[in-house]
Amino acid sequence: MTSFTGLDTLVFLIYFVAISAYGIWIYWSKKRSSGKATHDFFLAEGSLTWWAIGASLIASNISAEQFIGMSGAGFRIGMAIAVYELMAAATLVIVAVFFMPIYLKNRIYTMPQFLEQRYGPAVAATMAVFWLGLYVVVNLTAILYLGALAISSIAGLNVLACMLFLAVFATVITLGGMKVIGYTDVIQVLCLVIGGLVTTWIALDLVAALAGGQGAVRGLSELYLRAGEHFNMVLTRDDPNYMDLPGMSTIIGGMLIVNLNYWGCNQYIVQRALGANLHTARKGLLFAAFLKLLMPVIVVLPGIAAYALDKSGTLGDAMRPGGELNPDRAYPTLLALLPAGLKGLAFAALVAAVVASLAGKANSVATIFTLDVYNKHVNRGASEQRMVWIGRISVVAAMAIAVLLAPLLGIDKKGGFQYIQEYTGFVSPGILAMFLLGFYWRKTTAAAAMFATIGGLVFSVFLKFLPLVMDLGFLAPIGFAVNNGAGVYEIPFLDRMLIVFVMVVIGMVVLSTTAQRDGSHKRMVIDRSMFRVDRGFAVGSVVIFAVLVAIYGGW
């Protein structure tokens, strides 16, 4: 394994200077043509092109939990974990067609704003506080800590020093507002894709060398021979990882709920497109969908390659610090094998992914706090400039809290990808139900929405701990329960989300049709013409779905 050399440092510094200089240039050039200050800072209204929107979506989404956590899942489970990326491509098309027109037609800028217009201030305030807590305590902390651990293992730096570097770097970018984030994300995603593909190529070349060959194509063939079981796309019930990816639920069940909530009801993601017109927003989402199809090659395939290399003994004890196998070390271990210069490029890709995600999350925290908490409940008469400064202060505060909390949460022990999925999955079904019925069923009431908020969480917790007091073995024949090895049948995570979603929808329908009307059911402005797409978008969407059918059609 090679150490971090002067050439690697130089490559990384070039990336760092390029991002910083470009961000400063974007900030000052766009500032001259600024319109409304809050819309500029929080939304970059009208200033992001479709390719900037698409790149920013991916740069904000792909972070340490993918590079580290998903590569680790690739090592442990295989290519089946790529369903999170592949199904996201299909979901982005759905969101572009059926969600984005409603947001833009009704001039929705934040998710709490939608909830206030549709259900009233009580639901909006409750969810605003909830989202702020989730973004800071779960997302920012996990991204920051996992990123710092990865950088520390590659560069040999102190974990706390790495956390502070990432936090400061991301904060500086975020303080420039969404327009700086959006355009610097173009460079970030370029580094991410190039660096990620280089890492995959080198990893496959190392696998090819196991059989005396060379090249990524030969390596892919050799990898399939040595780890063919890791290329199953849909797991069977006898697979030891079925609990994580329960068969067809990964395609048509709970995974759809995960993705629709993440890509369609998430301020952190939707915000990128809310400042554009519908045509530009849709093109940006379609571009992001195509980029998503690349992600399994960049973040999952290296994990499978690390599995084959570890099985052959090539990696020595690198995957077993302290003597215990740690799949999350797959990607950092591969980076340590890269030659000088290329390691710096891959390192820059990893930092780019972490910083872009941190900046996007911090900007969403600032947007919700400033527009939905401060401006509505603290200072309704705040000036545009004051709100921008409040937004900047909230960015710094959120990042500081994340730095303080991250080492205390045991994120590395849970596994970063699992940590985020576990905690967001408790509320995703309720949020999605609240949004879908709010969009398309005018009778949905505020009481039903509040039920979704609280009931979704209660149902999730109930089903999580139900196996401790009740034998669920009767669900095993239909795949809705799995023996955890200790004789206890548990409901797989994704199946639990599907069950909770159905329960919440039923509860909302009952409440909305039987309870006294509360005057809160304000219908969104919708007409059928909003959902028509142009020919280019339609062709691109067909290509996306054709690729997915080809991938899963042969499983």
PDB file of N, CA and C in Angstrom, residues 258-317:
ATOM      1  N   VAL A 258     -39.237   4.616   0.322  1.00  0.00           N
ATOM      2  CA  VAL A 258     -37.956   5.249   0.665  1.00  0.00           C
ATOM      3  C   VAL A 258     -37.606   6.322  -0.349  1.00  0.00           C
ATOM      4  N   ASN A 259     -37.675   5.967  -1.619  1.00  0.00           N
ATOM      5  CA  ASN A 259     -37.225   6.871  -2.673  1.00  0.00           C
ATOM      6  C   ASN A 259     -38.188   8.019  -2.925  1.00  0.00           C
ATOM      7  N   LEU A 260     -39.490   7.744  -2.922  1.00  0.00           N
ATOM      8  CA  LEU A 260     -40.446   8.827  -3.148  1.00  0.00           C
ATOM      9  C   LEU A 260     -40.377   9.864  -2.035  1.00  0.00           C
ATOM     10  N   ASN A 261     -40.201   9.409  -0.802  1.00  0.00           N
ATOM     11  CA  ASN A 261     -40.073  10.353   0.300  1.00  0.00           C
ATOM     12  C   ASN A 261     -38.775  11.150   0.182  1.00  0.00           C
ATOM     13  N   TYR A 262     -37.678  10.463  -0.142  1.00  0.00           N
ATOM     14  CA  TYR A 262     -36.380  11.139  -0.188  1.00  0.00           C
ATOM     15  C   TYR A 262     -36.309  12.143  -1.338  1.00  0.00           C
ATOM     16  N   TRP A 263     -36.716  11.730  -2.529  1.00  0.00           N
ATOM     17  CA  TRP A 263     -36.556  12.584  -3.711  1.00  0.00           C
ATOM     18  C   TRP A 263     -37.725  13.538  -3.922  1.00  0.00           C
ATOM     19  N   GLY A 264     -38.885  13.250  -3.329  1.00  0.00           N
ATOM     20  CA  GLY A 264     -40.046  14.088  -3.592  1.00  0.00           C
ATOM     21  C   GLY A 264     -40.541  14.945  -2.444  1.00  0.00           C
ATOM     22  N   CYS A 265     -40.187  14.584  -1.187  1.00  0.00           N
ATOM     23  CA  CYS A 265     -40.723  15.304  -0.021  1.00  0.00           C
ATOM     24  C   CYS A 265     -39.615  15.821   0.880  1.00  0.00           C
ATOM     25  N   ASN A 266     -38.429  15.951   0.359  1.00  0.00           N
ATOM     26  CA  ASN A 266     -37.250  16.259   1.159  1.00  0.00           C
ATOM     27  C   ASN A 266     -36.702  17.627   0.767  1.00  0.00           C
ATOM     28  N   GLN A 267     -36.755  18.577   1.677  1.00  0.00           N
ATOM     29  CA  GLN A 267     -36.263  19.927   1.402  1.00  0.00           C
ATOM     30  C   GLN A 267     -34.849  19.919   0.851  1.00  0.00           C
ATOM     31  N   TYR A 268     -34.021  19.086   1.425  1.00  0.00           N
ATOM     32  CA  TYR A 268     -32.614  18.953   1.069  1.00  0.00           C
ATOM     33  C   TYR A 268     -32.427  18.666  -0.414  1.00  0.00           C
ATOM     34  N   ILE A 269     -33.357  17.892  -0.989  1.00  0.00           N
ATOM     35  CA  ILE A 269     -33.260  17.500  -2.395  1.00  0.00           C
ATOM     36  C   ILE A 269     -34.101  18.407  -3.287  1.00  0.00           C
ATOM     37  N   VAL A 270     -35.382  18.535  -2.970  1.00  0.00           N
ATOM     38  CA  VAL A 270     -36.314  19.267  -3.830  1.00  0.00           C
ATOM     39  C   VAL A 270     -35.894  20.723  -4.009  1.00  0.00           C
ATOM     40  N   GLN A 271     -35.224  21.269  -2.994  1.00  0.00           N
ATOM     41  CA  GLN A 271     -34.832  22.682  -3.011  1.00  0.00           C
ATOM     42  C   GLN A 271     -34.023  23.054  -4.248  1.00  0.00           C
ATOM     43  N   ARG A 272     -33.254  22.113  -4.772  1.00  0.00           N
ATOM     44  CA  ARG A 272     -32.411  22.401  -5.931  1.00  0.00           C
ATOM     45  C   ARG A 272     -33.214  22.833  -7.151  1.00  0.00           C
ATOM     46  N   ALA A 273     -34.431  22.315  -7.272  1.00  0.00           N
ATOM     47  CA  ALA A 273     -35.222  22.589  -8.465  1.00  0.00           C
ATOM     48  C   ALA A 273     -36.314  23.636  -8.243  1.00  0.00           C
ATOM     49  N   LEU A 274     -36.540  24.051  -7.005  1.00  0.00           N
ATOM     50  CA  LEU A 274     -37.672  24.941  -6.718  1.00  0.00           C
ATOM     51  C   LEU A 274     -37.483  26.358  -7.242  1.00  0.00           C
ATOM     52  N   GLY A 275     -36.250  26.740  -7.574  1.00  0.00           N
ATOM     53  CA  GLY A 275     -36.024  28.083  -8.088  1.00  0.00           C
ATOM     54  C   GLY A 275     -36.042  28.161  -9.598  1.00  0.00           C
ATOM     55  N   ALA A 276     -36.339  27.033 -10.275  1.00  0.00           N
ATOM     56  CA  ALA A 276     -36.316  26.998 -11.742  1.00  0.00           C
ATOM     57  C   ALA A 276     -37.739  26.927 -12.297  1.00  0.00           C
ATOM     58  N   ASN A 277     -37.874  27.093 -13.616  1.00  0.00           N
ATOM     59  CA  ASN A 277     -39.168  26.844 -14.238  1.00  0.00           C
ATOM     60  C   ASN A 277     -39.329  25.335 -14.444  1.00  0.00           C
ATOM     61  N   LEU A 278     -40.527  24.894 -14.797  1.00  0.00           N
ATOM     62  CA  LEU A 278     -40.821  23.467 -14.857  1.00  0.00           C
ATOM     63  C   LEU A 278     -39.963  22.739 -15.893  1.00  0.00           C
ATOM     64  N   HIS A 279     -39.792  23.345 -17.066  1.00  0.00           N
ATOM     65  CA  HIS A 279     -39.005  22.705 -18.116  1.00  0.00           C
ATOM     66  C   HIS A 279     -37.565  22.474 -17.651  1.00  0.00           C
ATOM     67  N   THR A 280     -36.956  23.493 -17.063  1.00  0.00           N
ATOM     68  CA  THR A 280     -35.569  23.376 -16.594  1.00  0.00           C
ATOM     69  C   THR A 280     -35.468  22.387 -15.441  1.00  0.00           C
ATOM     70  N   ALA A 281     -36.423  22.444 -14.509  1.00  0.00           N
ATOM     71  CA  ALA A 281     -36.402  21.528 -13.368  1.00  0.00           C
ATOM     72  C   ALA A 281     -36.494  20.079 -13.824  1.00  0.00           C
ATOM     73  N   ARG A 282     -37.383  19.815 -14.772  1.00  0.00           N
ATOM     74  CA  ARG A 282     -37.541  18.439 -15.256  1.00  0.00           C
ATOM     75  C   ARG A 282     -36.285  17.946 -15.971  1.00  0.00           C
ATOM     76  N   LYS A 283     -35.679  18.787 -16.774  1.00  0.00           N
ATOM     77  CA  LYS A 283     -34.445  18.382 -17.447  1.00  0.00           C
ATOM     78  C   LYS A 283     -33.344  18.087 -16.427  1.00  0.00           C
ATOM     79  N   GLY A 284     -33.285  18.899 -15.356  1.00  0.00           N
ATOM     80  CA  GLY A 284     -32.296  18.670 -14.310  1.00  0.00           C
ATOM     81  C   GLY A 284     -32.507  17.347 -13.600  1.00  0.00           C
ATOM     82  N   LEU A 285     -33.766  17.026 -13.294  1.00  0.00           N
ATOM     83  CA  LEU A 285     -34.075  15.763 -12.633  1.00  0.00           C
ATOM     84  C   LEU A 285     -33.779  14.572 -13.546  1.00  0.00           C
ATOM     85  N   LEU A 286     -34.049  14.715 -14.844  1.00  0.00           N
ATOM     86  CA  LEU A 286     -33.755  13.631 -15.783  1.00  0.00           C
ATOM     87  C   LEU A 286     -32.244  13.413 -15.901  1.00  0.00           C
ATOM     88  N   PHE A 287     -31.479  14.506 -15.927  1.00  0.00           N
ATOM     89  CA  PHE A 287     -30.020  14.404 -15.961  1.00  0.00           C
ATOM     90  C   PHE A 287     -29.509  13.683 -14.711  1.00  0.00           C
ATOM     91  N   ALA A 288     -30.086  14.019 -13.560  1.00  0.00           N
ATOM     92  CA  ALA A 288     -29.706  13.351 -12.310  1.00  0.00           C
ATOM     93  C   ALA A 288     -30.036  11.862 -12.366  1.00  0.00           C
ATOM     94  N   ALA A 289     -31.154  11.504 -13.009  1.00  0.00           N
ATOM     95  CA  ALA A 289     -31.529  10.094 -13.131  1.00  0.00           C
ATOM     96  C   ALA A 289     -30.498   9.310 -13.934  1.00  0.00           C
ATOM     97  N   PHE A 290     -30.001   9.920 -15.013  1.00  0.00           N
ATOM     98  CA  PHE A 290     -28.956   9.244 -15.801  1.00  0.00           C
ATOM     99  C   PHE A 290     -27.664   9.105 -14.988  1.00  0.00           C
ATOM    100  N   LEU A 291     -27.312  10.135 -14.228  1.00  0.00           N
ATOM    101  CA  LEU A 291     -26.125  10.040 -13.383  1.00  0.00           C
ATOM    102  C   LEU A 291     -26.284   8.942 -12.333  1.00  0.00           C
ATOM    103  N   LYS A 292     -27.515   8.753 -11.847  1.00  0.00           N
ATOM    104  CA  LYS A 292     -27.764   7.718 -10.845  1.00  0.00           C
ATOM    105  C   LYS A 292     -27.428   6.326 -11.372  1.00  0.00           C
ATOM    106  N   LEU A 293     -27.634   6.114 -12.675  1.00  0.00           N
ATOM    107  CA  LEU A 293     -27.337   4.803 -13.249  1.00  0.00           C
ATOM    108  C   LEU A 293     -25.846   4.475 -13.188  1.00  0.00           C
ATOM    109  N   LEU A 294     -25.004   5.518 -13.053  1.00  0.00           N
ATOM    110  CA  LEU A 294     -23.554   5.314 -12.940  1.00  0.00           C
ATOM    111  C   LEU A 294     -23.111   4.928 -11.531  1.00  0.00           C
ATOM    112  N   MET A 295     -23.909   5.275 -10.545  1.00  0.00           N
ATOM    113  CA  MET A 295     -23.477   5.160  -9.157  1.00  0.00           C
ATOM    114  C   MET A 295     -23.132   3.745  -8.704  1.00  0.00           C
ATOM    115  N   PRO A 296     -23.872   2.692  -9.135  1.00  0.00           N
ATOM    116  CA  PRO A 296     -23.458   1.346  -8.722  1.00  0.00           C
ATOM    117  C   PRO A 296     -22.037   0.996  -9.148  1.00  0.00           C
ATOM    118  N   VAL A 297     -21.625   1.505 -10.310  1.00  0.00           N
ATOM    119  CA  VAL A 297     -20.256   1.247 -10.780  1.00  0.00           C
ATOM    120  C   VAL A 297     -19.248   1.954  -9.886  1.00  0.00           C
ATOM    121  N   ILE A 298     -19.624   3.127  -9.398  1.00  0.00           N
ATOM    122  CA  ILE A 298     -18.691   3.946  -8.617  1.00  0.00           C
ATOM    123  C   ILE A 298     -18.651   3.546  -7.142  1.00  0.00           C
ATOM    124  N   VAL A 299     -19.801   3.188  -6.561  1.00  0.00           N
ATOM    125  CA  VAL A 299     -19.819   2.970  -5.109  1.00  0.00           C
ATOM    126  C   VAL A 299     -20.044   1.521  -4.681  1.00  0.00           C
ATOM    127  N   VAL A 300     -20.615   0.660  -5.552  1.00  0.00           N
ATOM    128  CA  VAL A 300     -20.872  -0.730  -5.152  1.00  0.00           C
ATOM    129  C   VAL A 300     -19.824  -1.685  -5.701  1.00  0.00           C
ATOM    130  N   LEU A 301     -19.478  -1.533  -6.977  1.00  0.00           N
ATOM    131  CA  LEU A 301     -18.510  -2.434  -7.606  1.00  0.00           C
ATOM    132  C   LEU A 301     -17.159  -2.469  -6.869  1.00  0.00           C
ATOM    133  N   PRO A 302     -16.647  -1.320  -6.397  1.00  0.00           N
ATOM    134  CA  PRO A 302     -15.401  -1.382  -5.628  1.00  0.00           C
ATOM    135  C   PRO A 302     -15.513  -2.248  -4.371  1.00  0.00           C
ATOM    136  N   GLY A 303     -16.685  -2.242  -3.733  1.00  0.00           N
ATOM    137  CA  GLY A 303     -16.873  -3.076  -2.550  1.00  0.00           C
ATOM    138  C   GLY A 303     -16.803  -4.555  -2.883  1.00  0.00           C
ATOM    139  N   ILE A 304     -17.396  -4.940  -4.018  1.00  0.00           N
ATOM    140  CA  ILE A 304     -17.342  -6.339  -4.439  1.00  0.00           C
ATOM    141  C   ILE A 304     -15.910  -6.722  -4.810  1.00  0.00           C
ATOM    142  N   ALA A 305     -15.195  -5.801  -5.466  1.00  0.00           N
ATOM    143  CA  ALA A 305     -13.792  -6.056  -5.798  1.00  0.00           C
ATOM    144  C   ALA A 305     -12.964  -6.248  -4.535  1.00  0.00           C
ATOM    145  N   ALA A 306     -13.237  -5.423  -3.511  1.00  0.00           N
ATOM    146  CA  ALA A 306     -12.526  -5.564  -2.237  1.00  0.00           C
ATOM    147  C   ALA A 306     -12.822  -6.924  -1.602  1.00  0.00           C
ATOM    148  N   TYR A 307     -14.046  -7.421  -1.767  1.00  0.00           N
ATOM    149  CA  TYR A 307     -14.402  -8.739  -1.246  1.00  0.00           C
ATOM    150  C   TYR A 307     -13.546  -9.825  -1.890  1.00  0.00           C
ATOM    151  N   ALA A 308     -13.416  -9.771  -3.222  1.00  0.00           N
ATOM    152  CA  ALA A 308     -12.610 -10.774  -3.934  1.00  0.00           C
ATOM    153  C   ALA A 308     -11.136 -10.662  -3.552  1.00  0.00           C
ATOM    154  N   LEU A 309     -10.647  -9.437  -3.443  1.00  0.00           N
ATOM    155  CA  LEU A 309      -9.239  -9.234  -3.075  1.00  0.00           C
ATOM    156  C   LEU A 309      -8.977  -9.711  -1.647  1.00  0.00           C
ATOM    157  N   ASP A 310      -9.928  -9.457  -0.755  1.00  0.00           N
ATOM    158  CA  ASP A 310      -9.769  -9.905   0.633  1.00  0.00           C
ATOM    159  C   ASP A 310      -9.794 -11.424   0.718  1.00  0.00           C
ATOM    160  N   LYS A 311     -10.695 -12.049  -0.045  1.00  0.00           N
ATOM    161  CA  LYS A 311     -10.797 -13.507  -0.033  1.00  0.00           C
ATOM    162  C   LYS A 311      -9.524 -14.167  -0.554  1.00  0.00           C
ATOM    163  N   SER A 312      -8.837 -13.473  -1.465  1.00  0.00           N
ATOM    164  CA  SER A 312      -7.590 -14.019  -2.018  1.00  0.00           C
ATOM    165  C   SER A 312      -6.387 -13.770  -1.113  1.00  0.00           C
ATOM    166  N   GLY A 313      -6.561 -12.940  -0.080  1.00  0.00           N
ATOM    167  CA  GLY A 313      -5.462 -12.629   0.826  1.00  0.00           C
ATOM    168  C   GLY A 313      -4.656 -11.413   0.428  1.00  0.00           C
ATOM    169  N   THR A 314      -5.040 -10.775  -0.680  1.00  0.00           N
ATOM    170  CA  THR A 314      -4.284  -9.622  -1.187  1.00  0.00           C
ATOM    171  C   THR A 314      -4.283  -8.457  -0.200  1.00  0.00           C
ATOM    172  N   LEU A 315      -5.370  -8.271   0.512  1.00  0.00           N
ATOM    173  CA  LEU A 315      -5.500  -7.115   1.405  1.00  0.00           C
ATOM    174  C   LEU A 315      -4.915  -7.355   2.792  1.00  0.00           C
ATOM    175  N   GLY A 316      -4.456  -8.568   3.059  1.00  0.00           N
ATOM    176  CA  GLY A 316      -3.885  -8.854   4.373  1.00  0.00           C
ATOM    177  C   GLY A 316      -4.906  -8.641   5.477  1.00  0.00           C
ATOM    178  N   ASP A 317      -4.524  -7.891   6.501  1.00  0.00           N
ATOM    179  CA  ASP A 317      -5.413  -7.621   7.631  1.00  0.00           C
ATOM    180  C   ASP A 317      -6.071  -6.244   7.548  1.00  0.00           C
TER     181      ASP A 317
END
